[in-house]
Coordinates of N, CA and C in Angstrom, one line a residue:
T1 N 0.8 -1.2 0.0 CA 0.0 0.0 0.0 C 0.9 1.3 0.0
G2 N 2.1 1.1 -0.4 CA 2.8 2.4 -0.7 C 3.5 3.0 0.5
G3 N 3.9 4.3 0.2 CA 4.6 5.1 1.2 C 3.7 6.2 1.7
Y4 N 4.3 7.2 2.2 CA 3.5 8.2 3.0 C 3.3 9.5 2.1
G5 N 3.4 9.5 0.8 CA 3.4 10.7 0.0 C 2.1 11.4 0.2
N6 N 1.0 10.8 0.4 CA -0.3 11.4 0.5 C -0.6 12.1 1.9
V7 N 0.5 12.1 2.7 CA 0.4 13.0 3.9 C 0.4 14.5 3.4
F8 N 0.8 14.7 2.2 CA 0.8 16.0 1.6 C -0.5 16.4 0.9
Y9 N -1.5 15.5 1.1 CA -2.9 15.6 0.5 C -2.9 15.1 -0.9
L10 N -2.4 15.9 -1.9 CA -2.3 15.4 -3.3 C -0.9 15.2 -3.6
S11 N -0.6 14.0 -4.2 CA 0.7 13.7 -4.7 C 0.5 12.9 -6.0
T12 N 1.6 12.4 -6.6 CA 1.4 11.7 -7.8 C 1.0 10.2 -7.5
N13 N 1.0 9.8 -6.2 CA 0.6 8.5 -5.8 C -0.9 8.5 -5.8
A14 N -1.5 7.3 -6.1 CA -2.9 7.1 -5.9 C -3.3 7.1 -4.5
K15 N -4.6 7.4 -4.2 CA -5.0 7.5 -2.8 C -4.9 6.2 -2.1
G16 N -4.9 5.1 -2.9 CA -4.7 3.8 -2.3 C -3.3 3.6 -1.7
C17 N -2.4 4.3 -2.1 CA -1.1 4.3 -1.6 C -1.0 5.0 -0.4
N18 N -1.4 4.4 0.7 CA -1.6 5.1 2.0 C -0.8 4.5 3.2
T19 N 0.2 3.8 2.9 CA 1.2 3.3 3.8 C 0.7 2.3 4.9
T20 N -0.6 1.9 4.7 CA -1.2 1.0 5.7 C -0.5 -0.2 6.1
A21 N 0.1 -1.0 5.1 CA 0.7 -2.2 5.4 C 1.9 -2.1 6.2
I22 N 2.9 -1.2 5.8 CA 4.1 -1.1 6.6 C 3.8 -0.4 8.0
W23 N 2.8 0.4 8.0 CA 2.4 1.1 9.3 C 1.9 0.0 10.3
R24 N 1.0 -0.9 9.8 CA 0.5 -1.9 10.7 C 1.6 -2.8 11.2
A25 N 2.6 -3.1 10.3 CA 3.7 -4.0 10.8 C 4.6 -3.2 11.8
H26 N 4.8 -1.9 11.6 CA 5.5 -1.1 12.5 C 4.8 -1.1 13.9
R27 N 3.5 -1.0 13.8 CA 2.7 -0.9 15.1 C 2.8 -2.2 15.8
R28 N 3.1 -3.3 15.1 CA 3.3 -4.6 15.8 C 4.8 -4.9 16.1
G29 N 5.7 -4.0 15.9 CA 7.0 -4.1 16.4 C 8.1 -4.1 15.3
A30 N 7.8 -4.1 14.1 CA 8.7 -4.0 13.0 C 9.3 -2.6 12.9
L31 N 10.7 -2.6 13.0 CA 11.3 -1.3 13.0 C 11.2 -0.6 11.6
F32 N 11.1 0.7 11.6 CA 11.1 1.5 10.4 C 12.4 2.2 10.2
A33 N 12.9 2.4 8.9 CA 14.1 2.9 8.6 C 14.1 3.9 7.5
N34 N 14.9 4.9 7.6 CA 15.3 5.8 6.5 C 14.2 6.6 5.9
P35 N 13.2 7.1 6.7 CA 12.2 7.9 6.2 C 12.6 9.4 6.0
C36 N 13.7 9.6 5.3 CA 14.4 10.9 5.4 C 14.3 11.8 4.1
Y37 N 13.5 11.3 3.1 CA 13.6 12.0 1.9 C 12.3 12.0 1.1
T38 N 11.8 13.1 0.8 CA 10.6 13.2 -0.1 C 11.0 14.0 -1.4
Q39 N 10.8 13.4 -2.5 CA 11.1 14.1 -3.7 C 9.9 14.9 -4.2
I40 N 10.2 16.2 -4.5 CA 9.2 17.1 -5.1 C 9.6 17.2 -6.5
H41 N 8.7 16.7 -7.4 CA 8.9 16.7 -8.8 C 8.5 17.9 -9.5
P42 N 9.2 18.6 -10.4 CA 8.8 19.9 -10.9 C 7.8 19.8 -12.1
T43 N 7.6 18.7 -12.7 CA 6.9 18.6 -14.0 C 5.7 17.8 -13.9
C44 N 4.7 18.3 -13.0 CA 3.5 17.6 -12.8 C 2.4 18.6 -13.4
I45 N 1.2 18.0 -13.8 CA 0.1 18.7 -14.3 C -0.5 19.3 -13.0
P46 N -0.7 20.6 -13.0 CA -1.3 21.3 -11.8 C -2.6 20.9 -11.4
V47 N -3.0 21.3 -10.2 CA -4.4 21.1 -9.7 C -5.3 22.0 -10.5
S48 N -6.4 21.4 -11.0 CA -7.4 22.2 -11.8 C -8.7 22.3 -11.1
G49 N -8.9 21.5 -10.0 CA -10.3 21.6 -9.4 C -10.3 20.6 -8.2
N50 N -11.4 20.5 -7.5 CA -11.5 19.6 -6.4 C -11.9 18.3 -6.7
H51 N -12.0 17.9 -8.0 CA -12.3 16.6 -8.5 C -11.2 15.6 -8.5
Q52 N -10.0 16.1 -8.3 CA -8.8 15.3 -8.5 C -8.4 14.5 -7.2
S53 N -8.1 13.2 -7.4 CA -7.6 12.5 -6.2 C -6.1 12.3 -6.2
K54 N -5.5 12.6 -7.3 CA -4.0 12.5 -7.4 C -3.5 13.5 -8.6
L55 N -2.3 13.7 -8.6 CA -1.7 14.6 -9.6 C -0.9 13.6 -10.6
T56 N -0.8 14.2 -11.8 CA -0.2 13.3 -12.9 C 1.2 13.9 -13.2
L57 N 2.2 13.0 -13.2 CA 3.6 13.3 -13.5 C 3.8 13.3 -15.0
M58 N 4.4 14.4 -15.5 CA 4.9 14.4 -16.9 C 6.4 14.2 -16.9
S59 N 6.9 13.4 -17.9 CA 8.3 13.1 -17.9 C 9.2 14.3 -17.9
E60 N 10.3 14.1 -17.1 CA 11.3 15.2 -17.0 C 12.0 15.5 -18.4
S61 N 11.9 14.4 -19.3 CA 12.4 14.6 -20.6 C 11.9 15.9 -21.4
L62 N 10.7 16.3 -21.0 CA 10.1 17.4 -21.7 C 10.9 18.7 -21.5
R63 N 11.7 18.8 -20.4 CA 12.5 20.0 -20.2 C 13.8 20.0 -21.2
N64 N 13.9 18.9 -21.9 CA 15.1 19.0 -22.9 C 14.8 20.0 -24.0
D65 N 13.5 20.1 -24.4 CA 13.1 21.0 -25.5 C 12.1 22.0 -25.1
G66 N 11.4 21.9 -24.0 CA 10.4 22.8 -23.6 C 11.0 24.0 -22.8
R67 N 10.5 25.2 -23.0 CA 11.1 26.3 -22.3 C 10.1 26.7 -21.2
V68 N 10.6 26.9 -20.0 CA 9.7 27.3 -18.8 C 9.7 28.8 -18.7
W69 N 8.4 29.4 -18.6 CA 8.3 30.8 -18.5 C 7.0 31.1 -17.7
V70 N 6.9 32.4 -17.3 CA 5.7 33.0 -16.7 C 5.6 34.4 -17.2
P71 N 4.5 35.0 -17.2 CA 4.3 36.5 -17.5 C 5.2 37.3 -16.5
K72 N 5.8 38.4 -17.1 CA 6.5 39.3 -16.2 C 5.5 40.1 -15.3
R73 N 4.4 40.4 -15.9 CA 3.4 41.1 -15.1 C 2.6 40.2 -14.1
K74 N 2.5 40.6 -12.9 CA 1.9 39.8 -11.9 C 0.4 39.6 -12.2
H75 N -0.2 38.5 -11.9 CA -1.6 38.1 -12.1 C -2.1 38.5 -13.5
D76 N -1.3 38.1 -14.4 CA -1.6 38.3 -15.9 C -2.4 37.2 -16.4
T77 N -3.6 37.5 -16.8 CA -4.6 36.4 -17.2 C -4.7 36.2 -18.7
R78 N -3.9 37.0 -19.4 CA -4.0 36.8 -20.9 C -3.6 35.4 -21.4
P79 N -4.3 34.9 -22.4 CA -3.8 33.7 -23.0 C -2.3 33.8 -23.4
P80 N -1.6 32.7 -23.2 CA -0.2 32.7 -23.4 C 0.3 33.2 -24.7
R81 N -0.4 32.8 -25.8 CA 0.0 33.3 -27.2 C -0.2 34.8 -27.4
L82 N -0.9 35.4 -26.5 CA -1.1 36.9 -26.6 C -0.1 37.7 -25.7
I83 N 0.7 36.9 -25.1 CA 1.8 37.6 -24.3 C 3.1 37.7 -25.1
P84 N 3.5 38.8 -25.5 CA 4.7 39.0 -26.4 C 6.0 38.4 -25.6
D85 N 7.0 38.1 -26.4 CA 8.2 37.5 -25.9 C 8.9 38.4 -24.9
D86 N 8.8 39.7 -25.1 CA 9.5 40.6 -24.2 C 8.8 40.8 -22.9
E87 N 7.5 40.3 -22.8 CA 6.8 40.4 -21.6 C 6.7 39.0 -20.8
R88 N 7.6 38.1 -21.3 CA 7.7 36.8 -20.7 C 9.0 36.7 -19.8
D89 N 8.9 36.0 -18.7 CA 10.2 35.8 -17.9 C 10.5 34.3 -18.0
Y90 N 11.5 34.0 -18.8 CA 12.1 32.7 -18.8 C 13.0 32.5 -17.7
Y91 N 12.4 32.3 -16.5 CA 13.1 32.6 -15.3 C 14.3 31.6 -15.0
L92 N 14.1 30.4 -15.4 CA 15.3 29.4 -15.2 C 16.4 29.8 -16.1
E93 N 16.2 30.3 -17.3 CA 17.3 30.7 -18.2 C 17.9 32.0 -17.6
R94 N 17.1 32.8 -17.0 CA 17.6 34.0 -16.4 C 18.4 33.8 -15.1
M95 N 17.9 32.9 -14.3 CA 18.5 32.7 -13.0 C 19.7 31.8 -13.1
Y96 N 19.6 30.8 -14.0 CA 20.7 29.8 -14.1 C 21.1 29.7 -15.6
P97 N 21.8 30.7 -16.1 CA 22.2 30.7 -17.5 C 23.0 29.5 -18.0
S98 N 23.8 29.0 -17.1 CA 24.6 27.8 -17.6 C 23.8 26.5 -17.8
F99 N 22.7 26.5 -17.1 CA 21.9 25.2 -17.2 C 20.5 25.4 -17.8
G100 N 20.0 26.6 -17.6 CA 18.7 27.0 -18.2 C 17.6 26.1 -17.7
N101 N 16.8 25.5 -18.6 CA 15.7 24.6 -18.3 C 16.1 23.3 -17.8
L102 N 17.4 22.9 -17.8 CA 17.9 21.6 -17.4 C 18.4 21.6 -16.0
V103 N 18.0 22.6 -15.2 CA 18.5 22.6 -13.8 C 18.0 21.4 -13.1
P104 N 18.6 20.9 -12.0 CA 18.2 19.7 -11.3 C 16.7 20.0 -10.8
R105 N 16.1 18.8 -10.4 CA 14.6 18.9 -10.1 C 14.4 19.7 -8.9
D106 N 15.2 19.7 -7.8 CA 14.9 20.4 -6.6 C 15.0 21.9 -6.9
I107 N 15.9 22.3 -7.7 CA 16.1 23.7 -8.1 C 14.9 24.2 -8.9
A108 N 14.5 23.4 -9.9 CA 13.4 23.7 -10.7 C 12.1 23.8 -10.0
S109 N 11.9 22.9 -9.0 CA 10.7 22.9 -8.2 C 10.6 24.1 -7.3
R110 N 11.8 24.4 -6.6 CA 11.8 25.6 -5.7 C 11.6 26.9 -6.5
A111 N 12.2 27.0 -7.7 CA 12.0 28.2 -8.4 C 10.6 28.4 -8.9
A112 N 9.9 27.3 -9.3 CA 8.5 27.4 -9.7 C 7.7 27.8 -8.6
K113 N 7.8 27.3 -7.4 CA 7.0 27.7 -6.3 C 7.2 29.1 -5.9
N114 N 8.4 29.6 -5.9 CA 8.8 30.9 -5.5 C 8.2 31.9 -6.5
I115 N 8.3 31.6 -7.8 CA 7.8 32.5 -8.8 C 6.2 32.6 -8.7
C116 N 5.6 31.5 -8.4 CA 4.1 31.5 -8.3 C 3.7 32.2 -7.0
D117 N 4.5 32.0 -5.9 CA 4.2 32.7 -4.6 C 4.3 34.2 -4.8
D118 N 5.1 34.6 -5.7 CA 5.3 36.1 -6.0 C 4.2 36.6 -6.9
G119 N 3.3 35.8 -7.3 CA 2.2 36.4 -8.1 C 2.3 36.3 -9.6
H120 N 3.3 35.4 -10.1 CA 3.4 35.3 -11.5 C 2.9 34.0 -12.1
G121 N 2.3 33.2 -11.2 CA 1.7 31.9 -11.7 C 0.6 32.0 -12.7
V122 N 0.4 30.9 -13.4 CA -0.7 30.9 -14.4 C -1.7 29.8 -14.1
G123 N -2.8 29.9 -14.7 CA -3.8 28.7 -14.5 C -4.6 28.9 -13.2
P124 N -5.5 28.0 -12.9 CA -6.4 28.0 -11.7 C -5.5 28.2 -10.4
G125 N -5.9 29.2 -9.7 CA -5.2 29.6 -8.4 C -3.8 30.1 -8.5
G126 N -3.4 30.3 -9.8 CA -2.1 30.9 -10.0 C -1.0 29.9 -9.6
L127 N -1.3 28.6 -9.7 CA -0.3 27.5 -9.3 C 0.1 26.8 -10.5
G128 N 0.8 27.4 -11.4 CA 1.3 26.8 -12.5 C 2.3 27.7 -13.3
V129 N 3.2 27.1 -14.1 CA 4.1 27.9 -15.0 C 4.0 27.2 -16.4
Y130 N 4.4 27.9 -17.3 CA 4.2 27.4 -18.7 C 5.5 26.6 -19.1
L131 N 5.3 25.5 -19.8 CA 6.4 24.7 -20.5 C 6.0 24.7 -22.0
D132 N 6.8 25.5 -22.7 CA 6.4 25.9 -24.0 C 7.3 25.2 -25.1
F133 N 6.7 24.6 -26.0 CA 7.4 23.9 -27.1 C 7.3 24.7 -28.5
A134 N 6.8 25.9 -28.4 CA 6.7 26.7 -29.7 C 8.0 26.8 -30.4
D135 N 9.1 27.1 -29.6 CA 10.4 27.3 -30.2 C 11.0 26.0 -30.8
A136 N 10.8 24.9 -30.1 CA 11.2 23.6 -30.5 C 10.5 23.2 -31.8
I137 N 9.2 23.4 -31.9 CA 8.4 23.1 -33.1 C 8.9 23.8 -34.2
A138 N 9.2 25.2 -34.0 CA 9.7 26.0 -35.0 C 11.0 25.6 -35.6
R139 N 11.9 25.2 -34.6 CA 13.2 24.8 -34.9 C 13.4 23.3 -35.5
L140 N 12.6 22.5 -34.9 CA 12.8 21.1 -35.3 C 11.7 20.5 -36.2
G141 N 10.5 21.1 -36.2 CA 9.4 20.7 -36.9 C 8.5 19.9 -35.9
K142 N 7.2 19.9 -36.2 CA 6.2 19.2 -35.4 C 6.4 17.7 -35.4
E143 N 6.8 17.1 -36.5 CA 7.0 15.7 -36.6 C 8.1 15.2 -35.7
S144 N 9.2 16.0 -35.7 CA 10.3 15.6 -34.8 C 10.0 15.7 -33.3
V145 N 9.2 16.7 -33.0 CA 8.8 16.9 -31.6 C 7.8 15.8 -31.2
S146 N 6.9 15.4 -32.2 CA 6.0 14.4 -31.9 C 6.7 13.0 -31.7
A147 N 7.7 12.8 -32.5 CA 8.5 11.5 -32.4 C 9.1 11.4 -31.0
K148 N 9.5 12.5 -30.4 CA 10.1 12.5 -29.1 C 9.1 12.4 -28.0
Y149 N 8.1 13.2 -28.1 CA 7.2 13.4 -26.9 C 5.7 13.2 -27.2
G150 N 5.4 12.6 -28.4 CA 4.0 12.4 -28.8 C 3.1 11.8 -27.8
N151 N 3.5 10.7 -27.1 CA 2.7 10.0 -26.2 C 2.5 10.9 -24.9
L152 N 3.4 11.7 -24.5 CA 3.3 12.6 -23.4 C 2.3 13.8 -23.7
F153 N 2.4 14.2 -25.0 CA 1.5 15.3 -25.4 C 0.0 14.8 -25.4
E154 N -0.1 13.5 -25.9 CA -1.5 13.0 -25.9 C -2.1 12.8 -24.5
M155 N -1.2 12.3 -23.6 CA -1.6 12.2 -22.2 C -2.0 13.6 -21.6
Y156 N -1.2 14.6 -21.9 CA -1.5 15.9 -21.4 C -2.9 16.4 -21.9
A157 N -3.1 16.2 -23.3 CA -4.2 16.6 -23.9 C -5.5 15.9 -23.3
K158 N -5.4 14.6 -23.0 CA -6.6 13.9 -22.5 C -7.0 14.4 -21.1
I159 N -5.9 14.7 -20.3 CA -6.2 15.1 -18.9 C -6.6 16.6 -18.9
T160 N -6.1 17.5 -19.7 CA -6.4 18.9 -19.6 C -7.4 19.4 -20.6
G161 N -7.5 18.7 -21.7 CA -8.3 19.2 -22.8 C -7.6 20.3 -23.6
E162 N -6.4 20.5 -23.4 CA -5.6 21.5 -24.2 C -4.5 20.8 -25.0
D163 N -4.3 21.4 -26.2 CA -3.4 20.8 -27.2 C -2.0 21.4 -27.1
P164 N -1.0 20.7 -26.5 CA 0.3 21.3 -26.2 C 1.1 21.7 -27.5
Y165 N 0.6 21.2 -28.6 CA 1.2 21.6 -29.9 C 0.7 23.1 -30.2
Q166 N -0.4 23.5 -29.6 CA -0.9 24.8 -30.0 C -0.7 25.8 -28.8
V167 N -0.8 25.3 -27.6 CA -0.7 26.2 -26.4 C 0.4 25.6 -25.5
P168 N 1.0 26.3 -24.7 CA 2.0 25.8 -23.7 C 1.4 24.9 -22.7
M169 N 2.1 23.8 -22.3 CA 1.7 23.1 -21.2 C 1.7 24.0 -19.9
R170 N 1.0 23.6 -18.9 CA 1.1 24.1 -17.5 C 1.6 23.0 -16.6
I171 N 2.7 23.4 -15.9 CA 3.2 22.4 -14.9 C 3.4 23.1 -13.5
Y172 N 3.6 22.2 -12.5 CA 3.8 22.7 -11.1 C 4.4 21.6 -10.4
P173 N 5.2 21.9 -9.4 CA 5.8 20.8 -8.5 C 4.7 20.0 -7.8
A174 N 5.1 18.8 -7.5 CA 4.2 17.9 -6.7 C 5.1 16.8 -6.0
V175 N 4.6 16.3 -4.9 CA 5.3 15.2 -4.2 C 5.2 14.0 -5.1
H176 N 6.4 13.4 -5.3 CA 6.4 12.2 -6.2 C 6.8 10.9 -5.5
Y177 N 8.0 10.9 -5.0 CA 8.3 9.6 -4.2 C 8.9 9.9 -2.9
T178 N 8.8 8.9 -2.0 CA 9.1 9.0 -0.6 C 10.1 7.8 -0.3
M179 N 11.1 8.1 0.5 CA 12.0 7.0 0.9 C 11.5 6.5 2.3
G180 N 12.2 5.4 2.6 CA 11.8 4.8 3.9 C 10.9 3.6 3.8
G181 N 11.0 2.7 4.7 CA 10.2 1.5 4.8 C 10.6 0.7 6.0
L182 N 10.1 -0.5 6.0 CA 10.5 -1.4 7.1 C 11.9 -1.9 7.0
W183 N 12.6 -1.8 8.2 CA 14.0 -2.2 8.2 C 14.1 -3.7 8.0
V184 N 15.2 -4.1 7.1 CA 15.4 -5.5 6.9 C 16.9 -5.7 6.9
D185 N 17.3 -7.0 7.2 CA 18.7 -7.3 7.1 C 19.0 -7.8 5.7
Y186 N 20.2 -8.4 5.4 CA 20.6 -8.8 4.1 C 19.8 -10.0 3.7
D187 N 19.1 -10.7 4.6 CA 18.2 -11.8 4.2 C 16.7 -11.4 4.0
L188 N 16.5 -10.1 4.1 CA 15.2 -9.5 3.9 C 14.3 -9.8 5.1
R189 N 14.9 -10.0 6.3 CA 14.1 -10.3 7.5 C 13.9 -9.0 8.3
S190 N 12.7 -8.8 8.8 CA 12.4 -7.6 9.6 C 12.8 -7.9 11.0
T191 N 12.5 -7.0 11.9 CA 12.8 -7.2 13.3 C 11.8 -8.1 14.0
I192 N 10.7 -8.5 13.3 CA 9.8 -9.5 13.8 C 10.1 -10.8 13.3
P193 N 10.5 -11.8 14.1 CA 10.8 -13.2 13.5 C 9.8 -13.7 12.6
G194 N 10.3 -14.2 11.5 CA 9.3 -14.8 10.5 C 8.7 -13.8 9.5
L195 N 8.9 -12.5 9.8 CA 8.3 -11.5 8.9 C 9.3 -11.0 7.9
F196 N 9.2 -11.5 6.6 CA 10.1 -11.0 5.6 C 9.4 -9.9 4.9
V197 N 10.2 -8.9 4.4 CA 9.7 -7.7 3.7 C 10.4 -7.6 2.4
I198 N 9.8 -7.6 1.3 CA 10.4 -7.6 0.0 C 9.9 -6.4 -0.8
G199 N 10.6 -6.1 -1.8 CA 10.2 -5.0 -2.7 C 10.2 -3.6 -2.1
E200 N 9.3 -2.8 -2.5 CA 9.3 -1.4 -2.1 C 8.8 -1.2 -0.6
A201 N 8.3 -2.2 0.0 CA 7.9 -2.1 1.4 C 9.1 -2.0 2.4
N202 N 10.3 -2.4 1.9 CA 11.4 -2.3 2.8 C 12.3 -1.1 2.4
F203 N 13.2 -0.7 3.3 CA 13.9 0.6 3.2 C 15.2 0.4 2.3
S204 N 15.6 -0.8 1.9 CA 17.0 -1.1 1.5 C 17.4 -0.3 0.3
D205 N 16.7 -0.3 -0.8 CA 17.1 0.3 -2.0 C 16.4 1.6 -2.4
H206 N 15.1 1.5 -2.6 CA 14.3 2.6 -3.0 C 13.3 3.1 -2.0
G207 N 13.1 2.3 -1.0 CA 12.1 2.8 0.0 C 10.7 2.3 -0.3
A208 N 9.8 2.8 0.6 CA 8.4 2.3 0.6 C 7.6 2.9 -0.6
N209 N 7.5 2.1 -1.7 CA 6.7 2.5 -2.9 C 7.0 3.9 -3.3
R210 N 8.2 4.1 -3.7 CA 8.7 5.4 -4.0 C 7.9 6.1 -5.1
L211 N 7.4 5.3 -6.1 CA 6.6 5.8 -7.2 C 5.1 5.4 -7.2
G212 N 4.7 5.0 -6.1 CA 3.3 4.5 -6.0 C 3.3 3.0 -6.0
A213 N 4.0 2.3 -7.0 CA 4.0 0.9 -7.0 C 5.0 0.4 -8.0
S214 N 6.2 0.9 -8.2 CA 7.0 0.5 -9.4 C 8.5 0.6 -9.2
A215 N 9.1 0.3 -8.1 CA 10.5 0.2 -8.0 C 10.9 -1.2 -8.6
L216 N 11.0 -1.2 -9.9 CA 11.2 -2.5 -10.6 C 12.5 -3.2 -10.2
M217 N 13.6 -2.5 -10.1 CA 14.8 -3.1 -9.7 C 14.7 -3.8 -8.4
Q218 N 14.1 -3.1 -7.4 CA 14.1 -3.7 -6.1 C 13.1 -5.0 -6.1
G219 N 12.0 -4.9 -6.8 CA 11.1 -6.0 -6.8 C 11.8 -7.2 -7.5
L220 N 12.6 -7.0 -8.6 CA 13.2 -8.0 -9.2 C 14.4 -8.6 -8.4
A221 N 15.1 -7.7 -7.8 CA 16.2 -8.2 -7.0 C 15.8 -9.0 -5.8
D222 N 14.8 -8.5 -5.0 CA 14.3 -9.2 -3.9 C 13.6 -10.5 -4.2
G223 N 12.7 -10.4 -5.3 CA 11.9 -11.5 -5.6 C 12.6 -12.7 -6.3
Y224 N 13.5 -12.3 -7.2 CA 14.2 -13.4 -7.9 C 15.5 -13.9 -7.3
F225 N 16.2 -13.0 -6.6 CA 17.6 -13.4 -6.3 C 17.8 -13.6 -4.8
V226 N 17.1 -12.8 -3.9 CA 17.4 -12.9 -2.6 C 16.4 -13.8 -1.8
L227 N 15.1 -13.6 -1.9 CA 14.1 -14.3 -1.1 C 14.1 -15.8 -1.3
P228 N 14.2 -16.3 -2.6 CA 14.3 -17.7 -2.7 C 15.3 -18.5 -1.9
T229 N 16.4 -17.8 -1.7 CA 17.5 -18.5 -0.9 C 17.2 -18.2 0.6
T230 N 17.0 -17.0 1.0 CA 16.9 -16.7 2.4 C 15.7 -17.3 3.1
I231 N 14.5 -17.3 2.4 CA 13.3 -17.9 3.1 C 13.4 -19.4 3.2
G232 N 14.2 -20.0 2.2 CA 14.4 -21.4 2.3 C 15.2 -21.8 3.6
D233 N 16.2 -20.9 3.9 CA 17.0 -21.2 5.1 C 16.1 -21.0 6.3
Y234 N 15.2 -20.0 6.3 CA 14.4 -19.8 7.5 C 13.4 -21.0 7.7
L235 N 12.8 -21.5 6.6 CA 11.9 -22.6 6.7 C 12.6 -23.9 7.1
A236 N 13.9 -24.0 6.6 CA 14.6 -25.2 7.0 C 14.9 -25.3 8.5
D237 N 15.0 -24.1 9.1 CA 15.2 -24.1 10.6 C 14.0 -24.5 11.3

């Protein structure tokens, strides 16, 4: 049942990822370990109303060609295509000229929140920034952009009803994955005798369902290579 990301109310994890399983084990005496890190992902589709139970992550690859910007004028509600280039703040390119839109996730997330807190955000509640592909389409052509990002553009269009080939995407940071889980030794045994913990429920590699339900490496390593040997030793005893 995942990690604790939904303590932040809306995250990219489904509401069913509510950490119930590992918490029940912890209440019965299984030690917890390494709950030290929450990743805030900068490229999520923003909140658009009270109908949402989760937020949707858009791939970070979009920042390879998309340009992040907000209106220079605070509380500017004009459609993005009616805002001239000299009235736009490409704030990541301005603040971090060596890296531009490719700054690390934590820096991009913090910058987006700060710029929106300062009144330059776009969309419902002003909690969004633009991720614009107009320059990339003009430079590379629509077919080339579609070959790279077409599936992501389709997903965005289905969720928002907006065509990112025609108007900029809107993105905003959201809680994505959380570290921590039940402590295990190298045999995947918890501190409760007989209770083995495999996959994302333990703390060892990726933590408790860091992406909702998909730490593939840990699931494969624990399930294929470790547990078949170690649980056999336990049963033999």
